[in-house]
mmCIF file of C-alpha atoms and ligand atoms in Angstrom:
data_model
loop_
_atom_site.group_PDB
_atom_site.id
_atom_site.type_symbol
_atom_site.label_atom_id
_atom_site.label_comp_id
_atom_site.label_asym_id
_atom_site.label_seq_id
_atom_site.Cartn_x
_atom_site.Cartn_y
_atom_site.Cartn_z
ATOM 1 C CA MET A 1 0.085 0.047 -0.421
ATOM 2 C CA LYS A 2 2.576 2.083 0.778
ATOM 3 C CA LYS A 3 4.096 1.919 -2.373
ATOM 4 C CA LEU A 4 1.315 2.263 -4.185
ATOM 5 C CA LEU A 5 1.376 5.577 -2.386
ATOM 6 C CA CYS A 6 5.199 6.700 -3.316
ATOM 7 C CA LEU A 7 4.707 5.953 -6.510
ATOM 8 C CA LEU A 8 0.787 7.767 -7.065
ATOM 9 C CA VAL A 9 2.691 11.026 -4.968
ATOM 10 C CA CYS A 10 5.852 10.374 -7.440
ATOM 11 C CA LEU A 11 4.086 10.228 -10.868
ATOM 12 C CA ALA A 12 1.880 12.826 -9.282
ATOM 13 C CA VAL A 13 4.905 15.350 -9.197
ATOM 14 C CA PRO A 14 4.698 17.169 -12.372
ATOM 15 C CA VAL A 15 1.403 18.066 -12.417
ATOM 16 C CA PHE A 16 2.239 19.994 -9.805
ATOM 17 C CA ALA A 17 4.925 21.157 -10.740
ATOM 18 C CA GLN A 18 5.375 25.460 -10.706
ATOM 19 C CA LYS A 19 7.733 27.315 -12.203
ATOM 20 C CA TRP A 20 11.456 27.080 -12.997
ATOM 21 C CA GLU A 21 12.936 29.359 -9.996
ATOM 22 C CA GLY A 22 16.232 30.724 -9.323
ATOM 23 C CA ILE A 23 15.698 32.781 -12.806
ATOM 24 C CA ALA A 24 14.316 36.549 -13.103
ATOM 25 C CA LEU A 25 15.702 37.378 -9.521
ATOM 26 C CA THR A 26 15.870 41.068 -10.875
ATOM 27 C CA PRO A 27 13.487 42.640 -13.255
ATOM 28 C CA PRO A 28 14.700 40.771 -16.998
ATOM 29 C CA MET A 29 16.709 43.608 -18.888
ATOM 30 C CA GLY A 30 16.550 42.666 -22.511
ATOM 31 C CA TRP A 31 14.717 44.042 -26.214
ATOM 32 C CA ASN A 32 11.784 43.203 -27.802
ATOM 33 C CA SER A 33 10.274 44.312 -31.697
ATOM 34 C CA TRP A 34 7.209 44.746 -30.713
ATOM 35 C CA ASN A 35 7.053 48.599 -30.104
ATOM 36 C CA THR A 36 8.828 49.377 -33.684
ATOM 37 C CA PHE A 37 8.829 46.460 -36.040
ATOM 38 C CA ALA A 38 5.461 45.006 -34.898
ATOM 39 C CA GLN A 39 4.872 42.623 -38.052
ATOM 40 C CA HIS A 40 8.047 43.751 -39.472
ATOM 41 C CA ILE A 41 10.047 41.531 -37.905
ATOM 42 C CA ASN A 42 12.704 39.550 -39.619
ATOM 43 C CA GLU A 43 15.622 37.849 -39.001
ATOM 44 C CA LYS A 44 18.097 40.542 -40.491
ATOM 45 C CA VAL A 45 16.695 42.927 -38.175
ATOM 46 C CA VAL A 46 17.110 40.355 -35.150
ATOM 47 C CA ARG A 47 20.652 39.707 -35.477
ATOM 48 C CA GLU A 48 21.142 44.090 -36.583
ATOM 49 C CA THR A 49 19.672 44.402 -33.273
ATOM 50 C CA ALA A 50 22.068 42.289 -31.532
ATOM 51 C CA GLU A 51 25.019 43.357 -33.219
ATOM 52 C CA ALA A 52 24.337 46.504 -32.185
ATOM 53 C CA MET A 53 23.685 45.901 -28.767
ATOM 54 C CA ILE A 54 27.049 44.817 -28.826
ATOM 55 C CA ALA A 55 28.350 47.900 -29.968
ATOM 56 C CA ASN A 56 26.594 50.248 -28.269
ATOM 57 C CA GLY A 57 27.140 48.647 -24.820
ATOM 58 C CA MET A 58 23.858 47.259 -24.081
ATOM 59 C CA ARG A 59 24.279 43.645 -23.819
ATOM 60 C CA ASP A 60 27.311 44.888 -20.820
ATOM 61 C CA ALA A 61 24.865 46.586 -18.567
ATOM 62 C CA GLY A 62 22.347 44.111 -18.654
ATOM 63 C CA TYR A 63 19.985 44.196 -22.036
ATOM 64 C CA VAL A 64 20.387 39.840 -22.908
ATOM 65 C CA TYR A 65 16.940 38.951 -23.656
ATOM 66 C CA ILE A 66 16.112 39.487 -27.202
ATOM 67 C CA VAL A 67 12.415 38.367 -27.975
ATOM 68 C CA ILE A 68 10.842 37.972 -30.710
ATOM 69 C CA ASP A 69 7.045 39.435 -30.905
ATOM 70 C CA ASP A 70 3.632 38.688 -32.011
ATOM 71 C CA THR A 71 4.285 37.808 -35.818
ATOM 72 C CA TRP A 72 6.428 35.201 -36.340
ATOM 73 C CA SER A 73 5.043 32.402 -37.253
ATOM 74 C CA LYS A 74 3.285 31.265 -40.479
ATOM 75 C CA LYS A 75 -0.130 31.152 -40.463
ATOM 76 C CA GLU A 76 -1.067 28.028 -39.506
ATOM 77 C CA ARG A 77 0.830 24.862 -38.187
ATOM 78 C CA ASP A 78 2.664 21.994 -39.992
ATOM 79 C CA GLU A 79 0.413 18.780 -40.853
ATOM 80 C CA ASN A 80 1.994 17.613 -37.314
ATOM 81 C CA GLY A 81 0.142 20.279 -35.426
ATOM 82 C CA ASN A 82 4.022 22.305 -34.635
ATOM 83 C CA LEU A 83 4.090 25.574 -34.944
ATOM 84 C CA VAL A 84 6.458 27.004 -38.074
ATOM 85 C CA ALA A 85 8.803 29.700 -37.881
ATOM 86 C CA ASP A 86 7.385 31.977 -41.095
ATOM 87 C CA PRO A 87 10.622 31.308 -43.534
ATOM 88 C CA GLU A 88 10.138 34.355 -45.188
ATOM 89 C CA LYS A 89 11.204 36.561 -42.253
ATOM 90 C CA PHE A 90 12.696 33.784 -40.928
ATOM 91 C CA PRO A 91 14.387 31.882 -43.892
ATOM 92 C CA SER A 92 16.998 30.311 -41.033
ATOM 93 C CA GLY A 93 14.373 29.659 -39.183
ATOM 94 C CA MET A 94 14.630 30.252 -35.088
ATOM 95 C CA LYS A 95 17.395 26.941 -33.946
ATOM 96 C CA ALA A 96 19.904 29.053 -36.260
ATOM 97 C CA LEU A 97 18.602 32.184 -34.696
ATOM 98 C CA GLY A 98 18.319 31.311 -31.072
ATOM 99 C CA ASP A 99 22.425 29.697 -32.206
ATOM 100 C CA PHE A 100 23.467 33.123 -32.768
ATOM 101 C CA LEU A 101 21.843 35.497 -30.243
ATOM 102 C CA HIS A 102 23.456 32.347 -27.723
ATOM 103 C CA GLU A 103 26.796 32.457 -29.141
ATOM 104 C CA ARG A 104 26.491 36.212 -29.012
ATOM 105 C CA GLY A 105 25.999 36.279 -25.187
ATOM 106 C CA PHE A 106 22.159 36.710 -25.285
ATOM 107 C CA LYS A 107 19.265 34.736 -24.174
ATOM 108 C CA PHE A 108 16.385 33.579 -27.189
ATOM 109 C CA GLY A 109 12.885 35.105 -26.346
ATOM 110 C CA ILE A 110 9.452 34.674 -28.298
ATOM 111 C CA TYR A 111 5.327 35.405 -28.423
ATOM 112 C CA SER A 112 2.819 33.291 -27.971
ATOM 113 C CA CYS A 113 -1.082 33.243 -26.592
ATOM 114 C CA ALA A 114 -2.794 31.240 -24.151
ATOM 115 C CA GLY A 115 -5.491 31.852 -26.780
ATOM 116 C CA MET A 116 -5.854 30.058 -30.154
ATOM 117 C CA THR A 117 -5.250 32.493 -32.376
ATOM 118 C CA THR A 118 -2.322 36.047 -30.922
ATOM 119 C CA CYS A 119 -3.489 38.943 -30.870
ATOM 120 C CA GLY A 120 -2.411 40.165 -34.442
ATOM 121 C CA GLY A 121 -3.510 36.416 -35.446
ATOM 122 C CA TYR A 122 -2.022 33.938 -35.882
ATOM 123 C CA PRO A 123 -1.472 30.444 -34.006
ATOM 124 C CA GLY A 124 -1.755 30.092 -30.410
ATOM 125 C CA SER A 125 -0.934 27.857 -28.453
ATOM 126 C CA TRP A 126 -4.609 26.432 -27.141
ATOM 127 C CA GLY A 127 -4.414 23.141 -27.069
ATOM 128 C CA HIS A 128 -0.608 22.380 -28.115
ATOM 129 C CA GLU A 129 1.163 23.350 -24.491
ATOM 130 C CA PHE A 130 3.017 20.860 -24.200
ATOM 131 C CA GLN A 131 3.909 20.504 -27.738
ATOM 132 C CA ASP A 132 4.409 24.384 -28.174
ATOM 133 C CA ALA A 133 6.768 24.377 -25.169
ATOM 134 C CA ARG A 134 8.627 21.178 -26.518
ATOM 135 C CA THR A 135 9.207 23.494 -29.609
ATOM 136 C CA PHE A 136 10.590 26.207 -28.313
ATOM 137 C CA ALA A 137 13.240 24.396 -25.791
ATOM 138 C CA SER A 138 14.194 22.545 -28.718
ATOM 139 C CA TRP A 139 14.768 26.214 -30.452
ATOM 140 C CA GLY A 140 16.860 27.575 -27.168
ATOM 141 C CA VAL A 141 14.137 29.464 -26.053
ATOM 142 C CA ASP A 142 15.475 31.254 -22.955
ATOM 143 C CA TYR A 143 12.134 33.339 -21.934
ATOM 144 C CA LEU A 144 8.244 33.789 -23.749
ATOM 145 C CA LYS A 145 6.513 36.497 -23.466
ATOM 146 C CA TYR A 146 2.291 35.384 -23.459
ATOM 147 C CA ASP A 147 -0.300 36.694 -24.501
ATOM 148 C CA TRP A 148 -3.781 36.819 -23.911
ATOM 149 C CA CYS A 149 -6.167 37.736 -27.082
ATOM 150 C CA ASP A 150 -8.923 35.360 -28.569
ATOM 151 C CA HIS A 151 -9.256 33.468 -25.000
ATOM 152 C CA GLY A 152 -13.169 32.764 -25.691
ATOM 153 C CA THR A 153 -14.103 31.828 -21.573
ATOM 154 C CA ALA A 154 -11.141 30.409 -21.002
ATOM 155 C CA ASP A 155 -10.070 30.769 -16.611
ATOM 156 C CA ALA A 156 -6.571 32.862 -17.067
ATOM 157 C CA ARG A 157 -5.309 30.768 -14.120
ATOM 158 C CA ASP A 158 -5.636 27.895 -15.588
ATOM 159 C CA ALA A 159 -4.795 28.813 -19.430
ATOM 160 C CA TYR A 160 -1.557 30.758 -17.772
ATOM 161 C CA LYS A 161 -0.539 28.018 -14.916
ATOM 162 C CA ARG A 162 -0.766 24.840 -17.732
ATOM 163 C CA MET A 163 1.854 26.905 -20.210
ATOM 164 C CA SER A 164 4.416 27.296 -16.777
ATOM 165 C CA VAL A 165 3.532 23.289 -15.756
ATOM 166 C CA ALA A 166 3.964 22.942 -20.638
ATOM 167 C CA LEU A 167 7.468 25.052 -19.711
ATOM 168 C CA ARG A 168 8.849 23.177 -16.704
ATOM 169 C CA THR A 169 7.864 19.471 -18.502
ATOM 170 C CA ALA A 170 10.482 20.564 -21.661
ATOM 171 C CA GLY A 171 13.080 20.615 -19.636
ATOM 172 C CA ARG A 172 14.525 23.449 -20.601
ATOM 173 C CA PRO A 173 14.807 26.706 -18.015
ATOM 174 C CA VAL A 174 12.738 29.680 -19.486
ATOM 175 C CA VAL A 175 11.794 32.964 -18.152
ATOM 176 C CA PHE A 176 8.118 33.081 -17.951
ATOM 177 C CA SER A 177 6.280 36.905 -18.790
ATOM 178 C CA LEU A 178 2.309 36.389 -18.743
ATOM 179 C CA CYS A 179 0.800 39.255 -20.324
ATOM 180 C CA GLU A 180 -2.735 39.349 -19.073
ATOM 181 C CA TRP A 181 -3.374 42.987 -19.337
ATOM 182 C CA GLY A 182 -3.446 42.533 -15.217
ATOM 183 C CA GLN A 183 -7.527 42.047 -16.271
ATOM 184 C CA ASN A 184 -7.672 39.182 -13.250
ATOM 185 C CA LYS A 185 -5.179 40.750 -11.043
ATOM 186 C CA PRO A 186 -2.005 38.169 -11.684
ATOM 187 C CA TRP A 187 -0.620 39.670 -9.082
ATOM 188 C CA GLU A 188 -2.438 37.777 -6.524
ATOM 189 C CA TRP A 189 -2.043 34.460 -7.932
ATOM 190 C CA ALA A 190 1.286 34.440 -10.774
ATOM 191 C CA GLU A 191 3.944 34.334 -8.489
ATOM 192 C CA PRO A 192 3.878 30.393 -8.087
ATOM 193 C CA ILE A 193 3.766 30.260 -12.476
ATOM 194 C CA GLY A 194 5.279 33.130 -13.971
ATOM 195 C CA HIS A 195 8.544 35.366 -13.370
ATOM 196 C CA LEU A 196 6.427 39.432 -14.621
ATOM 197 C CA TRP A 197 3.269 39.660 -15.587
ATOM 198 C CA ARG A 198 0.965 42.674 -17.413
ATOM 199 C CA THR A 199 -0.436 45.074 -14.898
ATOM 200 C CA THR A 200 -1.758 46.774 -17.948
ATOM 201 C CA GLY A 201 -2.688 47.815 -21.376
ATOM 202 C CA ASP A 202 -0.813 48.366 -23.960
ATOM 203 C CA ILE A 203 1.967 51.850 -24.022
ATOM 204 C CA TYR A 204 2.520 53.663 -27.012
ATOM 205 C CA ASP A 205 4.994 56.468 -27.694
ATOM 206 C CA SER A 206 2.483 59.196 -25.141
ATOM 207 C CA TYR A 207 3.257 60.622 -22.026
ATOM 208 C CA ASP A 208 -0.560 60.759 -20.824
ATOM 209 C CA GLY A 209 -2.353 59.938 -24.383
ATOM 210 C CA ARG A 210 -5.104 57.966 -24.590
ATOM 211 C CA LYS A 211 -5.118 55.547 -28.593
ATOM 212 C CA GLY A 212 -7.639 53.477 -27.354
ATOM 213 C CA TRP A 213 -5.942 50.803 -25.968
ATOM 214 C CA GLU A 214 -3.188 52.045 -25.614
ATOM 215 C CA SER A 215 -1.472 54.568 -22.831
ATOM 216 C CA GLY A 216 1.377 56.985 -22.606
ATOM 217 C CA TRP A 217 3.978 55.311 -20.266
ATOM 218 C CA LYS A 218 2.467 58.332 -16.951
ATOM 219 C CA LEU A 219 -1.099 56.755 -17.068
ATOM 220 C CA LEU A 220 0.251 53.698 -16.581
ATOM 221 C CA LEU A 221 2.717 54.412 -13.584
ATOM 222 C CA ASN A 222 -0.895 56.190 -12.260
ATOM 223 C CA ALA A 223 -2.061 52.618 -12.283
ATOM 224 C CA GLN A 224 0.532 50.986 -10.801
ATOM 225 C CA TYR A 225 -0.354 53.473 -7.787
ATOM 226 C CA ASP A 226 -3.946 53.399 -8.690
ATOM 227 C CA LEU A 227 -4.618 49.123 -9.186
ATOM 228 C CA VAL A 228 -4.535 48.798 -5.365
ATOM 229 C CA THR A 229 -5.816 50.457 -2.296
ATOM 230 C CA GLY A 230 -3.404 50.939 0.539
ATOM 231 C CA ASN A 231 -0.895 52.512 -1.181
ATOM 232 C CA GLY A 232 2.754 53.070 -0.136
ATOM 233 C CA PRO A 233 4.398 49.886 0.594
ATOM 234 C CA ASP A 234 1.492 48.479 0.959
ATOM 235 C CA GLY A 235 0.333 48.654 -2.430
ATOM 236 C CA LEU A 236 0.446 46.836 -6.134
ATOM 237 C CA GLY A 237 4.706 46.637 -5.218
ATOM 238 C CA LYS A 238 3.886 44.630 -2.612
ATOM 239 C CA TYR A 239 3.210 41.451 -5.035
ATOM 240 C CA ALA A 240 6.732 41.751 -5.867
ATOM 241 C CA GLY A 241 10.145 40.548 -5.627
ATOM 242 C CA PRO A 242 13.092 39.133 -6.901
ATOM 243 C CA GLY A 243 11.558 36.711 -9.182
ATOM 244 C CA HIS A 244 8.297 37.314 -9.460
ATOM 245 C CA TRP A 245 7.404 41.254 -10.920
ATOM 246 C CA ASN A 246 4.716 43.240 -12.330
ATOM 247 C CA ASP A 247 4.485 45.247 -16.086
ATOM 248 C CA PRO A 248 4.129 48.032 -16.424
ATOM 249 C CA ASP A 249 4.271 46.964 -19.761
ATOM 250 C CA MET A 250 7.710 47.676 -22.028
ATOM 251 C CA LEU A 251 9.887 50.693 -23.139
ATOM 252 C CA GLU A 252 9.419 53.277 -25.315
ATOM 253 C CA VAL A 253 12.859 55.323 -24.861
ATOM 254 C CA GLY A 254 14.102 57.039 -27.373
ATOM 255 C CA ASN A 255 10.526 56.760 -29.655
ATOM 256 C CA ASP A 256 9.231 59.579 -31.692
ATOM 257 C CA GLY A 257 5.929 60.464 -29.836
ATOM 258 C CA LEU A 258 8.280 61.505 -26.227
ATOM 259 C CA THR A 259 10.757 64.287 -25.724
ATOM 260 C CA LEU A 260 14.510 63.110 -24.476
ATOM 261 C CA ALA A 261 13.192 64.774 -21.466
ATOM 262 C CA GLU A 262 10.056 62.484 -20.946
ATOM 263 C CA SER A 263 12.470 59.698 -22.701
ATOM 264 C CA ARG A 264 14.272 60.101 -19.107
ATOM 265 C CA ALA A 265 11.516 60.506 -16.941
ATOM 266 C CA HIS A 266 9.766 57.022 -18.230
ATOM 267 C CA PHE A 267 12.923 55.301 -17.751
ATOM 268 C CA SER A 268 13.533 56.419 -14.475
ATOM 269 C CA PHE A 269 10.913 55.637 -13.595
ATOM 270 C CA TRP A 270 10.571 52.553 -15.016
ATOM 271 C CA CYS A 271 13.958 51.569 -12.617
ATOM 272 C CA LEU A 272 12.227 52.831 -9.516
ATOM 273 C CA LEU A 273 9.391 50.596 -10.319
ATOM 274 C CA ALA A 274 11.430 47.027 -10.126
ATOM 275 C CA ALA A 275 9.818 46.989 -13.549
ATOM 276 C CA PRO A 276 10.672 44.798 -16.779
ATOM 277 C CA LEU A 277 13.728 46.204 -18.922
ATOM 278 C CA MET A 278 12.566 45.726 -22.642
ATOM 279 C CA ALA A 279 13.579 48.499 -24.772
ATOM 280 C CA GLY A 280 11.243 48.673 -27.393
ATOM 281 C CA ASN A 281 12.516 51.235 -29.437
ATOM 282 C CA ASP A 282 15.065 51.125 -32.708
ATOM 283 C CA VAL A 283 18.374 50.387 -31.207
ATOM 284 C CA ARG A 284 20.843 49.809 -34.326
ATOM 285 C CA HIS A 285 19.686 53.682 -35.143
ATOM 286 C CA MET A 286 19.222 55.875 -32.099
ATOM 287 C CA SER A 287 20.620 59.052 -30.715
ATOM 288 C CA PRO A 288 24.014 58.933 -28.171
ATOM 289 C CA GLU A 289 21.455 60.436 -26.169
ATOM 290 C CA ILE A 290 19.184 57.805 -25.578
ATOM 291 C CA ARG A 291 22.183 55.500 -25.592
ATOM 292 C CA ASP A 292 23.197 56.887 -22.460
ATOM 293 C CA ILE A 293 19.964 56.734 -20.810
ATOM 294 C CA LEU A 294 19.205 53.320 -21.611
ATOM 295 C CA THR A 295 22.800 51.778 -20.572
ATOM 296 C CA ASP A 296 23.381 54.235 -17.544
ATOM 297 C CA ARG A 297 24.739 52.430 -14.927
ATOM 298 C CA GLU A 298 23.764 54.030 -11.889
ATOM 299 C CA ALA A 299 19.259 54.151 -13.540
ATOM 300 C CA ILE A 300 20.029 50.295 -14.061
ATOM 301 C CA ALA A 301 21.780 49.632 -10.192
ATOM 302 C CA ILE A 302 18.730 51.163 -8.783
ATOM 303 C CA ASN A 303 16.170 49.117 -11.461
ATOM 304 C CA GLN A 304 18.561 45.632 -10.587
ATOM 305 C CA ASP A 305 19.118 45.843 -6.603
ATOM 306 C CA ALA A 306 18.887 43.005 -4.982
ATOM 307 C CA ALA A 307 16.335 43.438 -2.243
ATOM 308 C CA GLY A 308 13.658 43.602 -5.592
ATOM 309 C CA LYS A 309 11.243 46.202 -3.661
ATOM 310 C CA GLN A 310 9.086 47.925 -6.066
ATOM 311 C CA GLY A 311 8.913 51.886 -5.731
ATOM 312 C CA PHE A 312 5.548 54.365 -4.944
ATOM 313 C CA ARG A 313 3.974 56.953 -4.975
ATOM 314 C CA ALA A 314 4.864 58.548 -1.458
ATOM 315 C CA LEU A 315 3.496 62.437 -3.027
ATOM 316 C CA ALA A 316 1.837 63.817 -5.352
ATOM 317 C CA GLU A 317 0.469 67.614 -5.807
ATOM 318 C CA PRO A 318 -1.137 68.669 -8.858
ATOM 319 C CA ALA A 319 -1.775 72.603 -8.047
ATOM 320 C CA ALA A 320 2.390 72.277 -7.529
ATOM 321 C CA LYS A 321 2.884 70.258 -10.537
ATOM 322 C CA ILE A 322 4.709 67.778 -8.601
ATOM 323 C CA GLU A 323 4.782 64.266 -7.672
ATOM 324 C CA VAL A 324 7.323 62.150 -5.973
ATOM 325 C CA TRP A 325 7.742 58.215 -5.889
ATOM 326 C CA VAL A 326 10.280 56.877 -3.917
ATOM 327 C CA LYS A 327 11.978 53.393 -3.587
ATOM 328 C CA GLU A 328 13.675 51.212 -0.689
ATOM 329 C CA LEU A 329 16.969 49.923 -1.709
ATOM 330 C CA SER A 330 19.360 46.732 0.230
ATOM 331 C CA ASN A 331 21.700 48.949 2.061
ATOM 332 C CA GLY A 332 19.288 51.479 3.669
ATOM 333 C CA GLU A 333 19.671 53.628 0.778
ATOM 334 C CA TRP A 334 16.864 54.932 -0.757
ATOM 335 C CA VAL A 335 15.460 56.489 -4.596
ATOM 336 C CA VAL A 336 13.537 59.123 -4.979
ATOM 337 C CA CYS A 337 12.117 60.131 -8.126
ATOM 338 C CA ALA A 338 10.654 63.567 -8.753
ATOM 339 C CA LEU A 339 8.486 64.674 -11.621
ATOM 340 C CA ASN A 340 7.503 67.863 -13.213
ATOM 341 C CA THR A 341 4.542 67.476 -14.432
ATOM 342 C CA SER A 342 4.558 70.956 -15.485
ATOM 343 C CA ASP A 343 3.992 70.937 -19.227
ATOM 344 C CA ALA A 344 6.804 73.797 -19.023
ATOM 345 C CA PRO A 345 9.575 73.923 -17.535
ATOM 346 C CA ALA A 346 9.408 74.611 -14.082
ATOM 347 C CA ASP A 347 11.427 74.442 -10.715
ATOM 348 C CA ILE A 348 11.167 72.094 -8.322
ATOM 349 C CA THR A 349 11.141 72.158 -5.273
ATOM 350 C CA VAL A 350 11.353 68.431 -2.721
ATOM 351 C CA GLU A 351 10.889 68.318 0.406
ATOM 352 C CA TRP A 352 12.938 66.022 1.877
ATOM 353 C CA ASN A 353 11.414 65.932 5.726
ATOM 354 C CA ARG A 354 7.644 65.513 3.431
ATOM 355 C CA LEU A 355 8.558 61.844 2.925
ATOM 356 C CA TRP A 356 7.112 60.341 5.488
ATOM 357 C CA THR A 357 8.395 56.281 5.080
ATOM 358 C CA ILE A 358 12.669 58.354 4.837
ATOM 359 C CA GLN A 359 13.468 58.536 8.299
ATOM 360 C CA GLY A 360 16.879 60.115 8.641
ATOM 361 C CA LYS A 361 20.009 62.176 7.025
ATOM 362 C CA PHE A 362 20.718 61.311 3.890
ATOM 363 C CA ASN A 363 23.178 62.584 1.061
ATOM 364 C CA VAL A 364 21.435 63.148 -2.347
ATOM 365 C CA ARG A 365 23.421 62.810 -4.884
ATOM 366 C CA ASP A 366 21.580 63.335 -8.683
ATOM 367 C CA VAL A 367 22.051 60.241 -10.865
ATOM 368 C CA TRP A 368 21.202 61.984 -14.116
ATOM 369 C CA ALA A 369 22.940 65.310 -13.678
ATOM 370 C CA LYS A 370 25.803 63.016 -11.530
ATOM 371 C CA LYS A 371 27.063 65.211 -9.012
ATOM 372 C CA ALA A 372 26.062 65.774 -4.824
ATOM 373 C CA LEU A 373 23.343 67.920 -4.473
ATOM 374 C CA GLY A 374 23.491 68.025 -0.273
ATOM 375 C CA ASP A 375 21.348 66.565 2.290
ATOM 376 C CA THR A 376 18.378 66.242 3.077
ATOM 377 C CA THR A 377 18.361 68.915 6.002
ATOM 378 C CA LYS A 378 16.977 71.404 3.589
ATOM 379 C CA PRO A 379 14.204 71.385 0.924
ATOM 380 C CA THR A 380 16.151 71.280 -2.858
ATOM 381 C CA THR A 381 15.259 72.625 -5.622
ATOM 382 C CA VAL A 382 15.777 72.249 -9.678
ATOM 383 C CA ARG A 383 14.973 73.808 -12.726
ATOM 384 C CA LEU A 384 13.520 71.286 -14.797
ATOM 385 C CA ALA A 385 12.337 70.458 -17.877
ATOM 386 C CA ALA A 386 8.614 69.233 -18.823
ATOM 387 C CA HIS A 387 7.997 66.152 -18.055
ATOM 388 C CA ASP A 388 11.519 66.064 -16.639
ATOM 389 C CA VAL A 389 12.797 64.617 -13.533
ATOM 390 C CA LEU A 390 14.974 64.110 -10.689
ATOM 391 C CA LEU A 391 16.128 60.916 -9.659
ATOM 392 C CA ALA A 392 18.277 61.328 -6.484
ATOM 393 C CA ARG A 393 19.932 58.482 -4.750
ATOM 394 C CA LEU A 394 19.422 58.731 -1.459
ATOM 395 C CA THR A 395 22.762 57.469 1.276
ATOM 396 C CA PRO A 396 22.702 57.270 5.093
ATOM 397 C CA ALA A 397 24.528 60.008 6.541
ATOM 398 C CA LYS A 398 27.014 59.794 9.199
HETATM 399 C C1 GLA I 401 -0.944 42.784 -27.237
HETATM 400 C C2 GLA I 401 0.247 42.485 -25.871
HETATM 401 C C3 GLA I 401 1.281 43.374 -26.946
HETATM 402 C C4 GLA I 401 1.614 43.210 -28.430
HETATM 403 C C5 GLA I 401 0.305 42.065 -29.271
HETATM 404 C C6 GLA I 401 1.076 41.733 -29.452
HETATM 405 O O1 GLA I 401 -1.950 43.530 -27.718
HETATM 406 O O2 GLA I 401 0.346 43.425 -25.240
HETATM 407 O O3 GLA I 401 2.771 43.479 -25.873
HETATM 408 O O4 GLA I 401 2.205 41.686 -27.353
HETATM 409 O O5 GLA I 401 -0.494 41.972 -27.934
HETATM 410 O O6 GLA I 401 -0.137 41.468 -31.383
#
């Protein structure tokens, strides 16, 4: 009887397997094709992107996941039900592309969908989860973004769990990125299933515009505050940490609809939120200023801090046109990000003693200006462009 019980338990283990542990202990960093290339992605762009990321320092700054988003496959599966890469866009095939990336120190990411079809109308993984996970493993895939279109009456928890188990069963460690747009509050249930989950709808390259289903980054930032009541450290951030991240969507840094200041502020907030940093611009052709934002080691260190604490809004004063967000780092330091919400340049004053979670005296370093700004005993005033930020790192003062 005991033997029988043991056998049953042992057989049951794969069914209860959880996600791959020990990966994505800091927010994943990389590049994703969607925001710039959408359906025009192909292997030439991917290869050139990888080479550019080596030359411009992005890879060495930590951007290692290169993720091919929707529209990469043929519209039909093959006669055995396998997904097939579009031979016109990816003539060398996905295994060869994965090898190319791995040889250059990158990790290979791909996209599928929990529904019958992807958001672009290509085959989804519904009913093919285990088969597709095996296909991805055979191509050397290290990261799967998994969307939520055409899901019918499917239960999100079940659908995402099934793919999570399929990825475990296929045997290759994969970072699992749930892209369910926050509709079923994945922060409440996805930690054992995946490594990051979208909290919101799609981003586009705007400060606070809205285009149907797409929002500018400031609206997505607002949502990080609004989605869960009990703000401050008890807000949405309490669901995030090493190996499991809230994802307010990929970066629009460097894309046309943002000013340089808006790109810098967008990047600063995504660092402060401990958000995944997935660049979404054409990194083959970007200005030195945008490259400097994306590869800034001090800003990235804030994002990649080992404690993995998500920042939160501490102050919002529409009349004074200022918003202040804070993030606790692992070593007693803090980060403060103050945004000029005005559409014009303005003097912005940070009154450190009003940031109630930060106790004690600190020295202040301006991360973007790369200079010391005194300490927190007196308010600090800086001139900021419209929608620009002061990103400050606070170190305990003796
Ligand atoms: C959804 C996702 C986007 C992108 C597209 C692709 O809208 O949220 O990030 O993957 O699908 O079709």
